GROMACS .gro file of C-alpha atoms in nm:
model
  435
    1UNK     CA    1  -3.157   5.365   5.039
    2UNK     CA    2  -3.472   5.272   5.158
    3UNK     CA    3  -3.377   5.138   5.494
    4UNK     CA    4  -3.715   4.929   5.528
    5UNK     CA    5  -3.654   4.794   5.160
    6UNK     CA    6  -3.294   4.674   5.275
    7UNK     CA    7  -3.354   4.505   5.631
    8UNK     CA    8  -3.642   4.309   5.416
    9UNK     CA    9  -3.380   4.188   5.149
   10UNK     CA   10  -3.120   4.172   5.412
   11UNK     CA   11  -3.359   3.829   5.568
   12UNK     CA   12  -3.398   3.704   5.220
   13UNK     CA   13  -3.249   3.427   5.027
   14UNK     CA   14  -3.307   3.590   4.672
   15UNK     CA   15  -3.048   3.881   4.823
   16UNK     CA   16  -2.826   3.815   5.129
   17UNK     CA   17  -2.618   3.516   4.977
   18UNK     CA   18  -2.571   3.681   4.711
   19UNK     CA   19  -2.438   3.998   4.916
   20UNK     CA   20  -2.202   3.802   5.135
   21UNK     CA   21  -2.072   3.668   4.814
   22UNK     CA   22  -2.002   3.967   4.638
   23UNK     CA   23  -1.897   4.163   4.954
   24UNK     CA   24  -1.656   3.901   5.028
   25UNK     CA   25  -1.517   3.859   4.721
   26UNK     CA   26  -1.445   4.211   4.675
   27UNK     CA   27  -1.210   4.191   4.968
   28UNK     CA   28  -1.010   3.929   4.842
   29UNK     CA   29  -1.023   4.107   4.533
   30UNK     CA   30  -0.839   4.410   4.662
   31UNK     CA   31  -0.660   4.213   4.936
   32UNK     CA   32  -0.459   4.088   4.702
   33UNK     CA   33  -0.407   4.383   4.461
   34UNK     CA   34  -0.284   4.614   4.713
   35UNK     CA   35  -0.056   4.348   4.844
   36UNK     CA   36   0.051   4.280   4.537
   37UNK     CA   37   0.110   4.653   4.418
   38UNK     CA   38   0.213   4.754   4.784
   39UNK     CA   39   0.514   4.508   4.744
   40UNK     CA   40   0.599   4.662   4.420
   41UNK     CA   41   0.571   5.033   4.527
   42UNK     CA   42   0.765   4.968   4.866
   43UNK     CA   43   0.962   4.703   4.854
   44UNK     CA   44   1.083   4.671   4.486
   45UNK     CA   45   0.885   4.341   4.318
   46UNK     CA   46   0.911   4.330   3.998
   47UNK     CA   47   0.888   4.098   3.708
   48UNK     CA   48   1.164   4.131   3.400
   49UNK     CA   49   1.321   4.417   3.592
   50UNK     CA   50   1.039   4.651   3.502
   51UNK     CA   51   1.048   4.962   3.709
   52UNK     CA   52   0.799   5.049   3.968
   53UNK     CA   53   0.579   5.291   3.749
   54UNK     CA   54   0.528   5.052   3.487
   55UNK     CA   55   0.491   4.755   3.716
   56UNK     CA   56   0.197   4.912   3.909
   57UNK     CA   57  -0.020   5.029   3.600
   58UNK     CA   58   0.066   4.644   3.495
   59UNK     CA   59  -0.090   4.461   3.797
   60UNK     CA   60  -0.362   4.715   3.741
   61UNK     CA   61  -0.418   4.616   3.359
   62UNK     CA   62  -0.359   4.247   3.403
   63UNK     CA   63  -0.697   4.190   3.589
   64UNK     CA   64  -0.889   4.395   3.386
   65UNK     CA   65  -0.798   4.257   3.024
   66UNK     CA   66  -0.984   3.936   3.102
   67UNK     CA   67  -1.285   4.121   3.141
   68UNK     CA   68  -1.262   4.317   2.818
   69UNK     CA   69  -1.181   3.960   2.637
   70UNK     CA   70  -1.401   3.759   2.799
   71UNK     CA   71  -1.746   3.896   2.862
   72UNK     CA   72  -1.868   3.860   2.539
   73UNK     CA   73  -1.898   3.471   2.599
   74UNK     CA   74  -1.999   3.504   2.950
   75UNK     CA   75  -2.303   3.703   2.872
   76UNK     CA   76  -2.424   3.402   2.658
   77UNK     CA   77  -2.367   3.230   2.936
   78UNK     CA   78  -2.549   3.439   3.153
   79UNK     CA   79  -2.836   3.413   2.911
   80UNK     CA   80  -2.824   3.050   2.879
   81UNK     CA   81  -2.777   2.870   3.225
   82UNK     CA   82  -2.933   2.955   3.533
   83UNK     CA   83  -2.718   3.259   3.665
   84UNK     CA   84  -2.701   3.176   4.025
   85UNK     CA   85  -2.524   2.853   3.943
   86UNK     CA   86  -2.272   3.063   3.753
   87UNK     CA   87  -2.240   3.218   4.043
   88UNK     CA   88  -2.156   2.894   4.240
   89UNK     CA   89  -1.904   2.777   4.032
   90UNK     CA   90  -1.740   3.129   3.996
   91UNK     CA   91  -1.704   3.121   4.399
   92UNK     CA   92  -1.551   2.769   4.395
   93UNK     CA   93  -1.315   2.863   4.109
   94UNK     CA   94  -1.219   3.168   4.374
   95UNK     CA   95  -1.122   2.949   4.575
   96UNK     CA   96  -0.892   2.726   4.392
   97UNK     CA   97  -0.698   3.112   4.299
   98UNK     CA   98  -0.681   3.211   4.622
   99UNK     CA   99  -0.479   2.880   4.738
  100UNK     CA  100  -0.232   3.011   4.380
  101UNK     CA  101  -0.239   3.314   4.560
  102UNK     CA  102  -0.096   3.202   4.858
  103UNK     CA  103   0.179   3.018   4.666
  104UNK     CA  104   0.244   3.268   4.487
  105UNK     CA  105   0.300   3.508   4.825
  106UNK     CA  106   0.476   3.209   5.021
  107UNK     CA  107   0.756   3.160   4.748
  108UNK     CA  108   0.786   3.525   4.631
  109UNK     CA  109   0.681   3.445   4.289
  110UNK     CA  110   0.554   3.804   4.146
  111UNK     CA  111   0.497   3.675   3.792
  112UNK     CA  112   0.243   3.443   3.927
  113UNK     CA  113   0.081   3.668   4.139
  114UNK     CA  114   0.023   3.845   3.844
  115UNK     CA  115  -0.104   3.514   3.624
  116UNK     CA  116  -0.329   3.434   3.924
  117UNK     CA  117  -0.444   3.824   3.905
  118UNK     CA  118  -0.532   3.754   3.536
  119UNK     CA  119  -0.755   3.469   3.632
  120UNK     CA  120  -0.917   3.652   3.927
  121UNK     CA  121  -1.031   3.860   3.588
  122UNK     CA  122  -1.148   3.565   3.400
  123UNK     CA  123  -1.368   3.444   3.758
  124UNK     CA  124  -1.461   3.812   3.771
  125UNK     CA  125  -1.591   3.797   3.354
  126UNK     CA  126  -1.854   3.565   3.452
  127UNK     CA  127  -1.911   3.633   3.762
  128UNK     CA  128  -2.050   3.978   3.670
  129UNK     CA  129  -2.258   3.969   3.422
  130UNK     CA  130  -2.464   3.675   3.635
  131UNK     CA  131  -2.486   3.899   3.851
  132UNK     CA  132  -2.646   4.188   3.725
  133UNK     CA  133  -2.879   4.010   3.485
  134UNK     CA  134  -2.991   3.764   3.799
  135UNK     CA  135  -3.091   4.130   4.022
  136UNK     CA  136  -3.377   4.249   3.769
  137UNK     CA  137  -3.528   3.914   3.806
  138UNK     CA  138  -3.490   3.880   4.217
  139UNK     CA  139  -3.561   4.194   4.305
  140UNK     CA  140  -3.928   4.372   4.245
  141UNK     CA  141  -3.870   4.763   4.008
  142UNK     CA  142  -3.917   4.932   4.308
  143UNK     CA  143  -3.605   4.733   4.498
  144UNK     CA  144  -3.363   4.751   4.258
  145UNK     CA  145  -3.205   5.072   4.299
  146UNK     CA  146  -3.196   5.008   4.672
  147UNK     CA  147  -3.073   4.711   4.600
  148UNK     CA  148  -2.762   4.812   4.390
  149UNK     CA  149  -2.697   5.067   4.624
  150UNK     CA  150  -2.687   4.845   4.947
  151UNK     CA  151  -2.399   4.589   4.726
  152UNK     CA  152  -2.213   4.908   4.632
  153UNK     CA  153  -2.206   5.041   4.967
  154UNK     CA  154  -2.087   4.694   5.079
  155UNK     CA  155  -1.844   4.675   4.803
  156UNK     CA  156  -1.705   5.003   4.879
  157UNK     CA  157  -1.648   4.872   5.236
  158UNK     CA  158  -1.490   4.503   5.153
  159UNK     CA  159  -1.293   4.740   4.853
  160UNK     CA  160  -1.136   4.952   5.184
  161UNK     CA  161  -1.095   4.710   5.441
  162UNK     CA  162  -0.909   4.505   5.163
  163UNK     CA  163  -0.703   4.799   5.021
  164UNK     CA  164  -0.601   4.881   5.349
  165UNK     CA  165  -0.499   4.517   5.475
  166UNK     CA  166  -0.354   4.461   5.101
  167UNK     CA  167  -0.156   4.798   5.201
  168UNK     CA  168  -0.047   4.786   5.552
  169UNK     CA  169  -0.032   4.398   5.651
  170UNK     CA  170   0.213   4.277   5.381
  171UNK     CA  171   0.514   4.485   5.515
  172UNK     CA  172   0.522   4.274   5.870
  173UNK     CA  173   0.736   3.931   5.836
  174UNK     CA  174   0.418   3.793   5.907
  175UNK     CA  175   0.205   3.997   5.702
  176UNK     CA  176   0.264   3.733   5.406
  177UNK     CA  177   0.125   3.384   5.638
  178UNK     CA  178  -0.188   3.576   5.727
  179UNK     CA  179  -0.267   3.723   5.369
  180UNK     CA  180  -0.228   3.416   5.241
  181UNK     CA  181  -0.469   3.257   5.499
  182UNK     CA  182  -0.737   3.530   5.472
  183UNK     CA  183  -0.758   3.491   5.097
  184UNK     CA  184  -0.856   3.190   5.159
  185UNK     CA  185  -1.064   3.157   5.400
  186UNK     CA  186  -1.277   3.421   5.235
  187UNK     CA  187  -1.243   3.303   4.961
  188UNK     CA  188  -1.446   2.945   5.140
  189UNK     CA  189  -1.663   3.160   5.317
  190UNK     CA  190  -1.778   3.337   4.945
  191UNK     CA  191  -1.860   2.996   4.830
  192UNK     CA  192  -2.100   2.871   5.089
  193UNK     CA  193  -2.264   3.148   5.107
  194UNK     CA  194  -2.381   3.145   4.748
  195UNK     CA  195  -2.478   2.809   4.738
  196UNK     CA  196  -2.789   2.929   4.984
  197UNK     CA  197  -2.865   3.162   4.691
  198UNK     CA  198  -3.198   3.120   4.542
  199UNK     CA  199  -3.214   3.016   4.192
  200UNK     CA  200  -3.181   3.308   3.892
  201UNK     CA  201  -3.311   3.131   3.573
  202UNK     CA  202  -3.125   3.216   3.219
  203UNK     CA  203  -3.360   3.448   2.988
  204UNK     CA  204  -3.278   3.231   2.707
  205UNK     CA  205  -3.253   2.884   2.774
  206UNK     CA  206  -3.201   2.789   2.376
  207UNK     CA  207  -2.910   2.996   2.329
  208UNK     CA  208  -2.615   2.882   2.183
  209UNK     CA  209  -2.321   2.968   2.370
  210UNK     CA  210  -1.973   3.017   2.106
  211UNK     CA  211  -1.659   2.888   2.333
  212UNK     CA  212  -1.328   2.927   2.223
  213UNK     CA  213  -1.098   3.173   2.058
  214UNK     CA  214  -1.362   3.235   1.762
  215UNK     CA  215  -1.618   3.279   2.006
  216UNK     CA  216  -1.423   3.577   2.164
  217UNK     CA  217  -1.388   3.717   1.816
  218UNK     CA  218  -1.702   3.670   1.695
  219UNK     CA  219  -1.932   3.715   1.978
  220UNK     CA  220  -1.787   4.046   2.116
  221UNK     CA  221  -1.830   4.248   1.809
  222UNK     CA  222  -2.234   4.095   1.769
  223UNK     CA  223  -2.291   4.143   2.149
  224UNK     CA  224  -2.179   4.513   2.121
  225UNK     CA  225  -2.376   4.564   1.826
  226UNK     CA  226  -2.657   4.439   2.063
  227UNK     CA  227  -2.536   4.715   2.285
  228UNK     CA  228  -2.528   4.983   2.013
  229UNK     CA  229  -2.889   4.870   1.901
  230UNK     CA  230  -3.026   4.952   2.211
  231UNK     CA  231  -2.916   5.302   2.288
  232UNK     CA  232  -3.109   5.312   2.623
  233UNK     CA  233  -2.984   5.057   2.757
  234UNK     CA  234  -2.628   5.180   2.592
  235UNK     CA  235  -2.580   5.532   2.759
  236UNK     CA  236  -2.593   5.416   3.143
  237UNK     CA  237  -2.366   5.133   3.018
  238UNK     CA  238  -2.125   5.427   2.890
  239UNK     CA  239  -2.124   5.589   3.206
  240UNK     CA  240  -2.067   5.394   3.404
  241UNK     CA  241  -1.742   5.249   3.186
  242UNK     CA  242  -1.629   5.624   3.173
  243UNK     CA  243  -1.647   5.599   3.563
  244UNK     CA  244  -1.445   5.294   3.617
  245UNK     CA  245  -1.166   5.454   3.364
  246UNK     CA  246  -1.127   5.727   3.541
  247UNK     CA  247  -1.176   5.539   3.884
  248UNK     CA  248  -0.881   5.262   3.734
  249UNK     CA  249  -0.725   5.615   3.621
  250UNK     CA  250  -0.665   5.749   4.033
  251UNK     CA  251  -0.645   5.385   4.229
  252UNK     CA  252  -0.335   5.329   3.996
  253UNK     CA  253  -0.184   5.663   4.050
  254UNK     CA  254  -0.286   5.694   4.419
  255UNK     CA  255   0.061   5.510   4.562
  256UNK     CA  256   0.295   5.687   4.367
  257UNK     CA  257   0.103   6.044   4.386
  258UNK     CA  258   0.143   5.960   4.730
  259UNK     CA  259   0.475   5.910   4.756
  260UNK     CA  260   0.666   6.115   4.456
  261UNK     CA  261   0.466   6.449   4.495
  262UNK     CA  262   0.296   6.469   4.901
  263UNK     CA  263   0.618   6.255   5.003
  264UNK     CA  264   0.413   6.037   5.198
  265UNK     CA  265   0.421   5.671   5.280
  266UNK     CA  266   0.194   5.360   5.301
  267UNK     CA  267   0.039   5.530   5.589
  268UNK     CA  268  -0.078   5.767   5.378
  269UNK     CA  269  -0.203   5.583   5.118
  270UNK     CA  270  -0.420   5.382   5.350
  271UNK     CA  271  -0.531   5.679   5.510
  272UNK     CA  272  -0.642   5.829   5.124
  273UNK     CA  273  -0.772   5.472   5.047
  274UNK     CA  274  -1.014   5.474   5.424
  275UNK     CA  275  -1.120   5.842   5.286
  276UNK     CA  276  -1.213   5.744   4.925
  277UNK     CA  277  -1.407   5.444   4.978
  278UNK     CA  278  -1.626   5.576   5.273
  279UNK     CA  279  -1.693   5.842   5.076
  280UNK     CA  280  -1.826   5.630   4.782
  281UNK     CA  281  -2.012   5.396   5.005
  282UNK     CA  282  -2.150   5.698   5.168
  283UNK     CA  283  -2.265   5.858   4.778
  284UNK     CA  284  -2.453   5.494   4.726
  285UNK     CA  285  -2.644   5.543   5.032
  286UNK     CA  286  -2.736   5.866   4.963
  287UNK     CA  287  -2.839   5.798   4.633
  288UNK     CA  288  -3.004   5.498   4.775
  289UNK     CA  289  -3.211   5.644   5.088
  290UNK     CA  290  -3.320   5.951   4.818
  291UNK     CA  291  -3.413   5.813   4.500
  292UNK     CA  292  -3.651   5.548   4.627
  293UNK     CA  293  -3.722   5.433   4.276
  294UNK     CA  294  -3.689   5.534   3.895
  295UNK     CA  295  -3.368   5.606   3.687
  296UNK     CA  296  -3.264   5.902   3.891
  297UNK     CA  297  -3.036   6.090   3.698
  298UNK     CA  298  -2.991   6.363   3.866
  299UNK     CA  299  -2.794   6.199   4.107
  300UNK     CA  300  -2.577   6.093   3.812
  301UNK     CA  301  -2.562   6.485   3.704
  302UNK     CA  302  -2.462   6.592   4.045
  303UNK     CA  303  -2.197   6.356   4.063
  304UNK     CA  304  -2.024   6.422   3.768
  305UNK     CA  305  -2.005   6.776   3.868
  306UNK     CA  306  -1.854   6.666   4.214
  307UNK     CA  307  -1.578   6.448   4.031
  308UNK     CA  308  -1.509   6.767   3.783
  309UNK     CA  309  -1.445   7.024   4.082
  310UNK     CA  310  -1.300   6.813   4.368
  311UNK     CA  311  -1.064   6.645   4.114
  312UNK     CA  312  -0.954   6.981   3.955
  313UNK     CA  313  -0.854   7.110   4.292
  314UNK     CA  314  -0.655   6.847   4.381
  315UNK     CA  315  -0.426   6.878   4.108
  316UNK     CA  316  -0.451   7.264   4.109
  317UNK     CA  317  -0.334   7.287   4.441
  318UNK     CA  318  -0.049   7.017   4.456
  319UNK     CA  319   0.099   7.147   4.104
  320UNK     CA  320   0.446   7.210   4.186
  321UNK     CA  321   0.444   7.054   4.527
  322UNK     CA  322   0.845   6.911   4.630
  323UNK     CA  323   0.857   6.655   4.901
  324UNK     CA  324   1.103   6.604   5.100
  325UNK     CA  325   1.386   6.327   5.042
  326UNK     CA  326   1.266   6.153   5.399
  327UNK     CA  327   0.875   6.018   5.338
  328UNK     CA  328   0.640   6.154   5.594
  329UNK     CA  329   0.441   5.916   5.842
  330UNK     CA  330   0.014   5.907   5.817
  331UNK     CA  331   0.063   6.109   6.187
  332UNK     CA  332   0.270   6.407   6.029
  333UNK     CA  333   0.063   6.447   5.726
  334UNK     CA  334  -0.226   6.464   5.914
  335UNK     CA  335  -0.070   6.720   6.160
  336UNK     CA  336  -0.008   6.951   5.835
  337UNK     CA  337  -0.325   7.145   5.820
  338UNK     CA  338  -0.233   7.241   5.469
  339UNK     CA  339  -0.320   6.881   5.367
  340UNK     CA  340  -0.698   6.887   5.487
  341UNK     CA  341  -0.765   7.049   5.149
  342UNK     CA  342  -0.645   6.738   4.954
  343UNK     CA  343  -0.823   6.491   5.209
  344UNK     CA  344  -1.145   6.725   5.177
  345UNK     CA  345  -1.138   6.672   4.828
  346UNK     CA  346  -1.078   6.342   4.821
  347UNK     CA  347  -1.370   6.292   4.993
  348UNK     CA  348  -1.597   6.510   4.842
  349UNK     CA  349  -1.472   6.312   4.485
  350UNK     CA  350  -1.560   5.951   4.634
  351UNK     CA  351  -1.953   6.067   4.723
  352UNK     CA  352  -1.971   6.235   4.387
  353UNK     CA  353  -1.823   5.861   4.242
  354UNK     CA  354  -2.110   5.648   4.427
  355UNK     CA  355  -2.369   5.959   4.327
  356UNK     CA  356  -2.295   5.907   3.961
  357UNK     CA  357  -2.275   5.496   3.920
  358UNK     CA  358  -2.578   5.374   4.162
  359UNK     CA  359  -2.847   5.486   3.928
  360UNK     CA  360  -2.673   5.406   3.622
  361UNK     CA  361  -2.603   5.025   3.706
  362UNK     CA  362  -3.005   5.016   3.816
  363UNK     CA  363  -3.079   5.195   3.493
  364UNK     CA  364  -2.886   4.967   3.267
  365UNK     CA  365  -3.059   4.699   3.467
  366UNK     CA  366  -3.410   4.781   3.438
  367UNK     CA  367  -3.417   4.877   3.100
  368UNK     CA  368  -3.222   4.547   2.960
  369UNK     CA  369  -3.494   4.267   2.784
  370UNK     CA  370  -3.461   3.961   2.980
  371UNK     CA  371  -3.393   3.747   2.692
  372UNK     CA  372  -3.097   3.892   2.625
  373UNK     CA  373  -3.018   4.071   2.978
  374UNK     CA  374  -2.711   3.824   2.995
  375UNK     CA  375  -2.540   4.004   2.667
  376UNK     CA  376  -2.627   4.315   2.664
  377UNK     CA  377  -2.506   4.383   3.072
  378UNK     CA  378  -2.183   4.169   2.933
  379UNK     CA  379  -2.125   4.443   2.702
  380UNK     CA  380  -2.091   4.646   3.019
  381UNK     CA  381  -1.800   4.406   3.105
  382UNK     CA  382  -1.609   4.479   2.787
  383UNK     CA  383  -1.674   4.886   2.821
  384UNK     CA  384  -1.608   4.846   3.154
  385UNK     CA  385  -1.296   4.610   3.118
  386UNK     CA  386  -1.194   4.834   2.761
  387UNK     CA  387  -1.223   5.152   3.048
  388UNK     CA  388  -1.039   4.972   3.341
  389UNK     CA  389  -0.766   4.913   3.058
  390UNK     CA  390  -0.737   5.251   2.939
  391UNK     CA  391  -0.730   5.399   3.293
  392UNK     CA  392  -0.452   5.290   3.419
  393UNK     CA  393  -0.243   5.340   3.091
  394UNK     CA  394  -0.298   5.708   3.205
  395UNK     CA  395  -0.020   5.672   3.412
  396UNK     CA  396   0.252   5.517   3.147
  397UNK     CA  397   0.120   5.842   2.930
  398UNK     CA  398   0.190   6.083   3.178
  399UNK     CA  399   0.503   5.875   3.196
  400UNK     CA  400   0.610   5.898   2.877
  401UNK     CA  401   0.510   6.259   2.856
  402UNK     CA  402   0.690   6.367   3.169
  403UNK     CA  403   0.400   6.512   3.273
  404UNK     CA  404   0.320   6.561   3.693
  405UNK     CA  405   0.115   6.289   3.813
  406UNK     CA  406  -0.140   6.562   3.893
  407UNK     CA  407  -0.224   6.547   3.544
  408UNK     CA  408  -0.429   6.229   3.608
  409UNK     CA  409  -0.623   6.439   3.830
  410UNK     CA  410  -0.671   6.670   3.555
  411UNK     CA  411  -0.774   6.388   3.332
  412UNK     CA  412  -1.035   6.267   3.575
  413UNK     CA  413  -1.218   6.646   3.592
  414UNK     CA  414  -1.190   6.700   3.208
  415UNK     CA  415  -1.355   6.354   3.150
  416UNK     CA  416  -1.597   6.393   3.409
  417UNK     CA  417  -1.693   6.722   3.266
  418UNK     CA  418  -1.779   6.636   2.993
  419UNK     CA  419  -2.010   6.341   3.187
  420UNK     CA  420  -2.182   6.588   3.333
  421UNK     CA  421  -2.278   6.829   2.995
  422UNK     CA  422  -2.395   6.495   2.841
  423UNK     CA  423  -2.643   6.395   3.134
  424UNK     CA  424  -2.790   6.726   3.187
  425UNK     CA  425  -2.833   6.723   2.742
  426UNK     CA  426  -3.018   6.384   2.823
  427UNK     CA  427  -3.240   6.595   3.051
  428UNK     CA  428  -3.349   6.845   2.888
  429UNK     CA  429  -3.423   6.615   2.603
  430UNK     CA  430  -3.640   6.402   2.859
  431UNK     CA  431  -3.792   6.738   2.972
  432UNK     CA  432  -3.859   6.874   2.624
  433UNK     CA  433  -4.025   6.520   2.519
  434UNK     CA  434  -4.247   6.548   2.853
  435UNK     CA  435  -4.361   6.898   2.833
   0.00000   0.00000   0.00000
């Protein structure tokens, strides 16, 4: 990104509130997932004796359901009040989940970690959508990319420090006290932040915003029609939900790929988990520092390519792999110079990931009307939320098929394949209609 674009938004009250915010509650966010599905990988929690490889994709599914239900009334919303104070009263709502949380952790209570996890989706619904529609009007055209690429970055960072602490800190006797604390303390922190957050103003201050079950019924059908009507702002929106499918699709798999075919443990995992999301932070920045401003698909294009190869090769080459019955340690696997391949890969997946979403989430963005910015980047929450659904049920498939868990790998380069021959279609379209 444009570094002298970023230190100016970094002093700025229309941006740096809002980044704390996000980037803290994106830890918590993940602080508690992998907690939650580190105690059910490792150390057997479980709700109605479900096993392991159902309870995983389940924890997975229950905070993304909310989104796919609920976005359709926060994007009125959105629309209709001023978006930073939905913002404001998302954080504080984080909070009073994060003290569940703890409870929930304290008094090993797994089926309300996972009722609290289904609320973090509901705060996450609104949250969202204020979000994104609040950027176009903060940030100048020429900012916004940057901009979107300096909170993924951050994201990506908050997403591994949590994964990792979610991971590694809950196995310790002590591990559960300090989760607890951290969630919310963050979880505080979040809040005052964005109340220093400049004011977003709704597009469409006369709207009239549907509550209630009918609301959900009728509103997310007309706000996808929205969608559907405006098929420039629709294709970035379907990209990026195809990304966060097949994104859902690999975090769910990742502990039990981990452990069932490389016979590794939560080492391991964290060690895949540190790999992944510096690699996607690193693909924002790049995409960030090079496409200055613009929709900059090509970034998009070479990004899908990166998640068809690297993908591909990691299930190629671990088809058919046995691990032994004792799991290996991070230190061993590491030692094994036969596993650099898989770790290269990895890598190599993560910057195509934050190559293909940056300039799709600015796109969306930019070309969204501001009167109805709210709905139509809500819509995004129920593709996304529909895509965060379907990813993980990859995993009960390949289940249910007795399929390898490689297969998911497959999955992700046959989707992302067919990304990539759709983007560079949309190119020579633009190309034909320029010459």
């Amino acid at each position: 990104m444009s570094l002298k674009i970023v230190s100016t938004l970094m002093t700025q009250r229309r941006f740096l509130p809002l980044w704390i915010a996000q980037t803290l509650g994106a830890f918590n966010d993940n602080l508690f997932r992998y907690a939650l599905v580190a105690l059910a990988t490792y150390q057997g929690w479980t709700v109605f004796g479900l096993d392991n490889q159902i309870m995983v994709p389940l924890a997975a599914t229950a905070f993304t359901v909310p989104i796919f239900a609920f976005s359709a009334i926060a994007g009125q919303v959105a629309d209709r009040y001023d978006r930073t104070k939905i913002m404001r009263i998302a954080k504080f709502a984080e909070i009073i989940l994060m003290i569940l949380a703890a409870i929930g952790f304290l008094f090993q209570l797994p089926l309300a970690l996972l009722v609290t996890l289904f609320l973090m989706g509901v705060q996450s619904t609104f949250f969202l959508p204020a979000r994104n529609s609040a950027l176009p009007s903060l940030m100048q055209p020429e900012e916004l990319v940057p901009a979107n690429a300096a909170l993924s970055g951050a994201i990506n960072v908050a997403i591994l420090v949590g994964a990792i602490g979610g991971t590694l800190l809950i196995a310790p006797d002590w591990g559960v006290p300090l989760i607890s604390a951290l969630l919310v303390v963050m979880a505080v922190l979040g809040w005052i932040a964005m109340r220093q957050q400049t004011p977003a103003p709704g597009g469409n201050p006369e709207l009239k915003v549907r509550w209630g079950v009918l609301g959900v019924i009728w509103e997310t059908p007309r706000m996808l029609g929205f969608a559907f009507r405006a098929p420039d702002v629709l294709r970035p929106l379907l990209g990026v939900a195809w990304f966060w499918m097949l994104a859902a699709a690999v975090i769910t798999v990742l502990p039990l790929f981990t452990r069932d075919v490389l016979g590794a443990d939560e080492g391991v995992v964290a060690v895949f988990q540190l790999i992944f999301t510096i690699g996607a932070a690193l693909g924002a920045v790049i995409c960030g520092s090079l496409a200055k401003s613009g929709d900059a698909l090509r970034f998009s294009l070479i990004g899908a390519i990166m998640l068809t190869v690297f993908p591909a090769d990691i299930a190629l080459y671990t088809l058919g792999r046995a691990p032994d019955a004792a799991l290996i340690s991070a230190d061993a696997f590491l030692t094994d110079r036969g596993n650099w391949r898989i770790l290269i890969d990895l890598a190599l997946s993560a910057v195509g990931g934050g190559l293909f979403l940056v300039p799709l989430q600015a796109m969306a963005q930019r070309r969204a009307k501001e009167e109805m910015r709210g709905r139509l980047l809500a819509a995004s929450g129920v593709l996304n939320g529909l895509g965060g659904t379907l990813g993980p049920l990859v995993l009960l498939l390949i289940g249910a098929s007795a399929l390898p868990l490689q297969a998911a790998y497959g999955f992700v380069a046959l989707g992302s394949l067919g990304a990539a021959l759709f983007i560079a279609s949309r190119m020579l379209v633009r190309r034909k209609n320029t010459q």
